Amino acid sequence: MSTSLKLPWKLHILFHLIYFIQKLCVRSNGTLNRRLHNLFDLKNPPTKTPKNGVSTSDTVINSSRNLWFRLYTPQGGDNEENSNFPIIIYFHGGGFTFFKADSFAYDNSLELQAVIISVNYRLAPEHKFPSQYEDGFEALKFLDENFDKLSINADPGLCFIAGDSAGGNLAHHVAVKAAKYEFQRVKLIGYLAIQPFFGGEERTEAEKCNSRAPVLTLESTDWFWKAFLPDGSDRDHPAANVFGPKSAVDMSQVEFPETLVFIGGSDILKDWQRRYYEGLKKAGKEVHLVEIPGAFHGSYAFKELKESSLFVKEIKIFMKRILTD
Ligand SMILES: *[C@@H]1O[C@H](CO)[C@@H](O)[C@H](O)[C@H]1NC(C)=O
Ligand SMILES: *[C@@H]1O[C@H](CO)[C@@H](O)[C@H](O)[C@H]1NC(C)=O
């Protein structure tokens, strides 16, 4: 049944439009009409002149697979005296399938006192698991090896890894991979899991109750997993069900950054997100949970919603606490 959320009418129309466009671009044989989707997925060019106090530029990591990132530098970030900005390595959402780092929907600075690196990773179904995780990890390595050349006045020893939805899932797996690697400069000190996309074969209460919630429906989560996971695997694949029956990593043995998990009270994925939080806790990790009551999946990206500013507020508190510890 659909939930009766009170939404501003503009958003109501927008959500229907997003849903309609995604339906339109998905072919019956499981592929995506990428060219058609690109027509709707409007892009923002980088801007040298600061917008809301933030300038942006793009850097290529590997052109042969279109791996690059958009860099957000807050004012003062190109000034020697401010060389201690933390860095947020960010992965956008979109079910591993939609959007790019320069998509209109994601080209947003969150008014954080941090340099943000938003990674443009490969998309499913053209590129399946683990391409996205490889790209995310490659971005960290690139930052580590090229930090001086990038002339970013920030401290690579103060890196947060972050993502929303599928980007939150990506950030988890990249952080696990990073734990086994010796970086020279980069150090992950925090992980922001913003309504991360996790799942499994089981149907949770939230999935049954909110199956036709705004932005993300049960039908679309199933489609996203199918598009992303290797052919023949089910949703208990360890990429989706991190603490499930097929889980491949003993998280208690992984050196993992302090984590903040956001849950939306009306998010279809909230039970999976809570299990993720509980799984980390059981594995002895330092993890915090913030539940935002009215939020449905993706709420934080819509600045019109009062919930959106709550996310930003909590992100600031979490970062500040870690940075001053
Ligand atoms: C799926 O359908 C499209 C359009 O009809 C076609 O171009 C494509 O080759 C098909 N792909 C597969 C894997 O069947
Ligand atoms: C760039 O990506 C291509 C295609 O994935 C890969 O074959 C190549 O090794 C990558 N180059 C570097 C320098 O990592």
Short mmCIF file of C-alpha atoms and ligand atoms in Angstrom, two decimals:
data_model
loop_
_atom_site.label_atom_id
_atom_site.label_comp_id
_atom_site.label_asym_id
_atom_site.label_seq_id
_atom_site.Cartn_x
_atom_site.Cartn_y
_atom_site.Cartn_z
CA MET A 1 0.00 0.00 0.00
CA SER A 2 1.18 3.50 -0.65
CA THR A 3 2.09 5.66 2.30
CA SER A 4 0.24 8.94 2.78
CA LEU A 5 3.15 11.33 3.06
CA LYS A 6 2.41 15.03 2.97
CA LEU A 7 4.61 16.25 0.16
CA PRO A 8 4.84 19.66 -1.49
CA TRP A 9 2.98 19.30 -4.81
CA LYS A 10 6.09 20.12 -6.84
CA LEU A 11 7.92 17.18 -5.33
CA HIS A 12 4.90 14.99 -5.82
CA ILE A 13 5.05 15.69 -9.54
CA LEU A 14 8.82 15.33 -9.61
CA PHE A 15 8.68 11.88 -7.98
CA HIS A 16 6.11 10.67 -10.46
CA LEU A 17 8.25 12.02 -13.25
CA ILE A 18 11.40 10.27 -11.97
CA TYR A 19 9.47 7.03 -11.67
CA PHE A 20 7.95 7.43 -15.12
CA ILE A 21 11.31 8.19 -16.78
CA GLN A 22 13.00 5.21 -15.15
CA LYS A 23 10.16 2.92 -16.29
CA LEU A 24 10.43 4.35 -19.76
CA CYS A 25 14.16 3.62 -20.02
CA VAL A 26 14.11 0.07 -18.70
CA ARG A 27 13.76 -2.47 -21.51
CA SER A 28 11.93 -5.75 -21.07
CA ASN A 29 15.14 -7.72 -21.67
CA GLY A 30 16.77 -6.15 -18.59
CA THR A 31 18.95 -3.60 -20.39
CA LEU A 32 18.63 0.15 -20.12
CA ASN A 33 18.10 2.67 -22.87
CA ARG A 34 21.02 4.78 -21.71
CA ARG A 35 20.77 7.26 -24.55
CA LEU A 36 17.16 8.03 -23.68
CA HIS A 37 17.93 8.32 -19.98
CA ASN A 38 20.80 10.70 -20.67
CA LEU A 39 18.33 13.11 -22.29
CA PHE A 40 16.54 13.44 -18.95
CA ASP A 41 19.62 13.31 -16.74
CA LEU A 42 20.63 16.98 -16.98
CA LYS A 43 24.27 17.80 -16.26
CA ASN A 44 25.99 20.77 -14.63
CA PRO A 45 29.38 21.95 -15.91
CA PRO A 46 32.08 22.61 -13.29
CA THR A 47 32.30 26.22 -12.14
CA LYS A 48 35.46 28.16 -11.36
CA THR A 49 33.51 31.10 -9.97
CA PRO A 50 32.29 30.03 -6.55
CA LYS A 51 28.60 29.19 -6.28
CA ASN A 52 27.38 29.42 -2.68
CA GLY A 53 31.03 29.78 -1.73
CA VAL A 54 32.13 26.57 -3.49
CA SER A 55 34.02 26.20 -6.78
CA THR A 56 34.18 22.95 -8.75
CA SER A 57 36.51 21.26 -11.21
CA ASP A 58 36.77 17.82 -12.82
CA THR A 59 39.77 15.47 -12.78
CA VAL A 60 40.20 12.36 -14.94
CA ILE A 61 41.47 9.19 -13.24
CA ASN A 62 41.21 6.75 -16.13
CA SER A 63 39.75 7.96 -19.41
CA SER A 64 39.44 4.50 -20.95
CA ARG A 65 36.65 3.68 -18.51
CA ASN A 66 35.41 7.24 -18.00
CA LEU A 67 36.51 7.28 -14.37
CA TRP A 68 36.78 10.83 -13.03
CA PHE A 69 35.70 12.93 -10.10
CA ARG A 70 34.22 16.33 -9.44
CA LEU A 71 36.11 18.31 -6.84
CA TYR A 72 34.27 20.80 -4.61
CA THR A 73 36.49 23.37 -2.99
CA PRO A 74 34.97 25.68 -0.40
CA GLN A 75 36.23 29.27 -0.34
CA GLY A 76 39.48 29.36 1.55
CA GLY A 77 40.24 25.84 0.34
CA ASP A 78 42.78 27.16 -2.14
CA ASN A 79 44.46 29.27 0.51
CA GLU A 80 47.60 28.02 2.22
CA GLU A 81 46.31 28.88 5.66
CA ASN A 82 43.36 26.56 5.27
CA SER A 83 45.28 23.43 4.47
CA ASN A 84 43.48 21.47 7.14
CA PHE A 85 40.08 20.97 5.49
CA PRO A 86 38.92 17.38 5.78
CA ILE A 87 38.12 15.51 2.55
CA ILE A 88 34.87 13.71 1.81
CA ILE A 89 35.08 11.00 -0.86
CA TYR A 90 31.51 10.80 -2.03
CA PHE A 91 29.55 8.26 -4.07
CA HIS A 92 26.22 9.33 -5.51
CA GLY A 93 23.09 7.20 -5.40
CA GLY A 94 20.88 5.89 -8.20
CA GLY A 95 20.73 2.12 -7.74
CA PHE A 96 24.21 1.62 -9.29
CA THR A 97 22.41 2.44 -12.52
CA PHE A 98 21.44 6.10 -12.70
CA PHE A 99 23.11 9.50 -12.44
CA LYS A 100 26.67 10.75 -12.76
CA ALA A 101 28.91 12.93 -10.64
CA ASP A 102 27.84 15.96 -12.71
CA SER A 103 24.11 15.18 -12.74
CA PHE A 104 21.96 18.14 -11.85
CA ALA A 105 20.44 16.04 -9.06
CA TYR A 106 23.83 15.47 -7.44
CA ASP A 107 25.85 18.56 -8.23
CA ASN A 108 25.26 20.01 -4.80
CA SER A 109 27.67 21.17 -2.21
CA LEU A 110 26.28 20.48 1.23
CA GLU A 111 27.70 23.68 2.73
CA LEU A 112 30.19 21.64 4.71
CA GLN A 113 33.61 22.92 5.65
CA ALA A 114 35.23 20.15 3.64
CA VAL A 115 36.69 19.45 0.23
CA ILE A 116 34.40 16.96 -1.54
CA ILE A 117 35.50 14.47 -4.18
CA SER A 118 32.44 13.07 -5.94
CA VAL A 119 33.44 9.99 -7.93
CA ASN A 120 31.98 9.22 -11.35
CA TYR A 121 31.92 5.43 -11.35
CA ARG A 122 30.74 2.99 -14.02
CA LEU A 123 27.05 2.10 -14.08
CA ALA A 124 24.99 -1.08 -14.26
CA PRO A 125 23.61 -2.94 -16.13
CA GLU A 126 26.36 -2.22 -18.68
CA HIS A 127 28.94 -2.69 -15.89
CA LYS A 128 28.01 -5.06 -13.14
CA PHE A 129 29.46 -5.88 -9.72
CA PRO A 130 32.30 -5.35 -8.85
CA SER A 131 33.08 -2.55 -11.39
CA GLN A 132 31.61 0.12 -9.12
CA TYR A 133 33.66 -1.02 -6.11
CA GLU A 134 36.81 -1.18 -8.22
CA ASP A 135 36.24 2.36 -9.45
CA GLY A 136 35.66 3.62 -5.92
CA PHE A 137 38.83 2.02 -4.68
CA GLU A 138 40.77 3.28 -7.71
CA ALA A 139 39.67 6.81 -6.80
CA LEU A 140 41.13 6.43 -3.30
CA LYS A 141 44.40 5.12 -4.70
CA PHE A 142 44.54 7.97 -7.18
CA LEU A 143 44.03 10.49 -4.41
CA ASP A 144 46.76 8.81 -2.37
CA GLU A 145 49.29 8.75 -5.21
CA ASN A 146 48.52 12.14 -6.75
CA PHE A 147 47.59 14.23 -3.76
CA ASP A 148 50.37 16.79 -4.20
CA LYS A 149 49.75 17.20 -7.92
CA LEU A 150 46.09 17.99 -7.27
CA SER A 151 47.04 21.01 -5.13
CA ILE A 152 44.06 20.60 -2.86
CA ASN A 153 44.57 22.45 0.36
CA ALA A 154 43.14 19.78 2.56
CA ASP A 155 44.52 17.07 4.77
CA PRO A 156 44.47 13.56 3.21
CA GLY A 157 44.92 12.18 6.71
CA LEU A 158 41.38 13.41 7.43
CA CYS A 159 39.27 11.53 4.88
CA PHE A 160 35.61 10.65 5.29
CA ILE A 161 34.06 8.16 2.92
CA ALA A 162 30.40 8.78 2.17
CA GLY A 163 27.51 7.94 -0.07
CA ASP A 164 23.76 7.88 -0.27
CA SER A 165 21.69 4.89 -1.29
CA ALA A 166 23.75 2.75 -3.71
CA GLY A 167 26.62 5.15 -3.06
CA GLY A 168 26.39 4.25 0.64
CA ASN A 169 26.69 0.57 -0.25
CA LEU A 170 29.65 1.36 -2.49
CA ALA A 171 31.35 3.32 0.29
CA HIS A 172 31.05 0.34 2.66
CA HIS A 173 32.68 -2.08 0.22
CA VAL A 174 35.39 0.41 -0.73
CA ALA A 175 36.18 1.00 2.96
CA VAL A 176 36.49 -2.78 3.50
CA LYS A 177 38.86 -3.01 0.53
CA ALA A 178 40.80 0.02 1.76
CA ALA A 179 41.34 -1.61 5.18
CA LYS A 180 43.63 -4.17 3.55
CA TYR A 181 45.68 -1.64 1.64
CA GLU A 182 48.58 0.49 2.80
CA PHE A 183 48.00 4.07 1.75
CA GLN A 184 50.82 6.58 2.03
CA ARG A 185 48.71 9.68 2.60
CA VAL A 186 45.05 8.79 2.71
CA LYS A 187 43.49 7.82 6.01
CA LEU A 188 39.78 7.06 6.38
CA ILE A 189 38.60 8.45 9.69
CA GLY A 190 34.84 8.32 9.19
CA TYR A 191 32.10 6.78 7.07
CA LEU A 192 28.76 8.46 6.37
CA ALA A 193 26.19 5.88 5.29
CA ILE A 194 23.26 7.99 4.12
CA GLN A 195 20.22 5.73 3.73
CA PRO A 196 22.50 3.06 2.24
CA PHE A 197 21.18 0.50 -0.24
CA PHE A 198 21.42 -2.94 1.32
CA GLY A 199 19.05 -5.85 0.82
CA GLY A 200 18.45 -9.57 0.82
CA GLU A 201 16.03 -12.29 -0.23
CA GLU A 202 13.83 -11.87 2.81
CA ARG A 203 11.02 -9.31 2.62
CA THR A 204 11.21 -7.05 5.65
CA GLU A 205 8.27 -5.28 7.30
CA ALA A 206 9.23 -1.93 5.79
CA GLU A 207 9.42 -3.47 2.33
CA LYS A 208 5.97 -4.98 2.73
CA CYS A 209 4.41 -1.78 4.14
CA ASN A 210 6.08 0.79 1.90
CA SER A 211 6.35 -1.20 -1.29
CA ARG A 212 5.05 1.75 -3.33
CA ALA A 213 6.78 4.55 -1.42
CA PRO A 214 7.95 7.70 -3.26
CA VAL A 215 11.23 7.55 -5.23
CA LEU A 216 12.00 3.90 -4.50
CA THR A 217 9.56 1.01 -4.80
CA LEU A 218 10.10 -2.66 -4.06
CA GLU A 219 9.82 -3.35 -7.77
CA SER A 220 12.67 -0.95 -8.48
CA THR A 221 14.97 -2.26 -5.72
CA ASP A 222 14.55 -5.76 -7.17
CA TRP A 223 15.38 -4.44 -10.61
CA PHE A 224 18.46 -2.56 -9.37
CA TRP A 225 19.89 -5.67 -7.68
CA LYS A 226 19.30 -7.73 -10.80
CA ALA A 227 21.00 -5.11 -12.95
CA PHE A 228 23.99 -4.86 -10.61
CA LEU A 229 24.64 -8.35 -9.22
CA PRO A 230 26.32 -11.05 -11.32
CA ASP A 231 23.94 -13.12 -13.46
CA GLY A 232 22.48 -16.01 -11.51
CA SER A 233 23.01 -14.54 -8.03
CA ASP A 234 20.19 -13.69 -5.65
CA ARG A 235 19.80 -10.75 -3.26
CA ASP A 236 21.68 -12.60 -0.51
CA HIS A 237 24.86 -11.97 -2.49
CA PRO A 238 27.33 -10.44 0.00
CA ALA A 239 27.38 -7.16 -1.95
CA ALA A 240 23.73 -6.68 -1.00
CA ASN A 241 23.31 -8.64 2.20
CA VAL A 242 26.52 -7.73 4.00
CA PHE A 243 25.66 -9.60 7.21
CA GLY A 244 23.51 -12.25 5.53
CA PRO A 245 23.86 -16.02 5.08
CA LYS A 246 26.47 -15.68 2.31
CA SER A 247 28.45 -12.92 3.98
CA ALA A 248 32.05 -13.17 2.88
CA VAL A 249 33.87 -10.84 5.26
CA ASP A 250 34.27 -11.15 9.01
CA MET A 251 33.78 -7.51 9.88
CA SER A 252 35.21 -7.98 13.38
CA GLN A 253 38.59 -8.49 11.67
CA VAL A 254 38.33 -5.37 9.49
CA GLU A 255 39.80 -2.08 10.58
CA PHE A 256 36.79 0.08 9.82
CA PRO A 257 36.30 3.85 10.21
CA GLU A 258 33.83 5.22 12.75
CA THR A 259 30.43 5.13 11.08
CA LEU A 260 27.20 7.10 11.06
CA VAL A 261 24.19 5.30 9.57
CA PHE A 262 21.16 7.36 8.56
CA ILE A 263 17.74 5.75 8.45
CA GLY A 264 14.62 7.35 7.08
CA GLY A 265 11.48 6.57 9.08
CA SER A 266 9.54 6.01 5.84
CA ASP A 267 12.36 4.45 3.87
CA ILE A 268 11.49 1.15 2.27
CA LEU A 269 15.04 0.06 3.09
CA LYS A 270 15.02 1.04 6.75
CA ASP A 271 15.03 -2.50 8.17
CA TRP A 272 18.08 -3.42 6.07
CA GLN A 273 19.80 -0.24 7.14
CA ARG A 274 19.09 -0.98 10.81
CA ARG A 275 20.44 -4.51 10.39
CA TYR A 276 23.56 -3.07 8.86
CA TYR A 277 24.00 -0.82 11.88
CA GLU A 278 23.41 -3.77 14.23
CA GLY A 279 25.83 -5.94 12.26
CA LEU A 280 28.60 -3.37 12.60
CA LYS A 281 27.87 -2.97 16.29
CA LYS A 282 27.99 -6.72 16.87
CA ALA A 283 31.33 -6.81 15.05
CA GLY A 284 32.64 -4.33 17.60
CA LYS A 285 32.77 -1.29 15.32
CA GLU A 286 32.18 2.24 16.44
CA VAL A 287 28.85 3.03 14.84
CA HIS A 288 26.05 5.52 15.43
CA LEU A 289 22.50 5.55 14.20
CA VAL A 290 20.36 8.56 13.32
CA GLU A 291 16.74 7.98 12.40
CA ILE A 292 14.97 10.86 10.70
CA PRO A 293 11.27 10.23 11.26
CA GLY A 294 9.58 11.70 8.18
CA ALA A 295 12.31 10.83 5.69
CA PHE A 296 11.62 8.50 2.80
CA HIS A 297 14.36 7.15 0.55
CA GLY A 298 16.43 9.97 -0.92
CA SER A 299 14.91 12.71 1.25
CA TYR A 300 18.23 14.27 2.00
CA ALA A 301 18.77 15.22 -1.64
CA PHE A 302 15.64 17.38 -1.75
CA LYS A 303 16.49 20.70 -0.19
CA GLU A 304 12.79 21.70 -0.19
CA LEU A 305 12.16 19.16 2.55
CA LYS A 306 12.83 20.07 6.16
CA GLU A 307 14.29 16.59 6.66
CA SER A 308 17.11 17.48 4.26
CA SER A 309 18.59 20.06 6.64
CA LEU A 310 18.47 17.52 9.49
CA PHE A 311 20.83 15.26 7.54
CA VAL A 312 23.28 18.10 7.02
CA LYS A 313 23.09 19.06 10.68
CA GLU A 314 23.86 15.51 11.81
CA ILE A 315 26.70 15.15 9.29
CA LYS A 316 28.27 18.32 10.69
CA ILE A 317 27.99 17.11 14.29
CA PHE A 318 29.52 13.72 13.44
CA MET A 319 32.42 15.22 11.47
CA LYS A 320 33.15 17.86 14.04
CA ARG A 321 33.26 15.34 16.85
CA ILE A 322 35.71 13.09 15.00
CA LEU A 323 37.88 16.01 13.91
CA THR A 324 38.17 17.43 17.40
CA ASP A 325 38.71 14.07 19.13
C1 LIG B 1 17.83 -5.79 -25.44
O1 LIG B 1 16.99 -5.05 -26.31
C2 LIG B 1 17.61 -3.99 -27.02
C3 LIG B 1 16.55 -3.19 -27.77
O2 LIG B 1 15.57 -3.99 -28.30
C4 LIG B 1 18.71 -4.55 -27.90
O3 LIG B 1 19.35 -3.51 -28.62
C5 LIG B 1 19.72 -5.30 -27.05
O4 LIG B 1 20.73 -5.88 -27.85
C6 LIG B 1 19.04 -6.37 -26.20
N1 LIG B 1 20.03 -6.90 -25.29
C7 LIG B 1 20.05 -8.16 -24.86
C8 LIG B 1 21.16 -8.54 -23.92
O5 LIG B 1 19.21 -8.98 -25.18
C1 LIG B 2 42.24 2.04 -17.09
O1 LIG B 2 41.09 1.28 -17.33
C2 LIG B 2 41.27 0.23 -18.28
C3 LIG B 2 39.89 -0.35 -18.57
O2 LIG B 2 39.24 -0.78 -17.40
C4 LIG B 2 42.27 -0.77 -17.72
O3 LIG B 2 42.47 -1.82 -18.64
C5 LIG B 2 43.60 -0.06 -17.44
O4 LIG B 2 44.50 -0.95 -16.81
C6 LIG B 2 43.37 1.15 -16.54
N1 LIG B 2 44.61 1.94 -16.47
C7 LIG B 2 45.23 2.21 -15.32
C8 LIG B 2 46.46 3.05 -15.44
O5 LIG B 2 44.82 1.78 -14.25
#
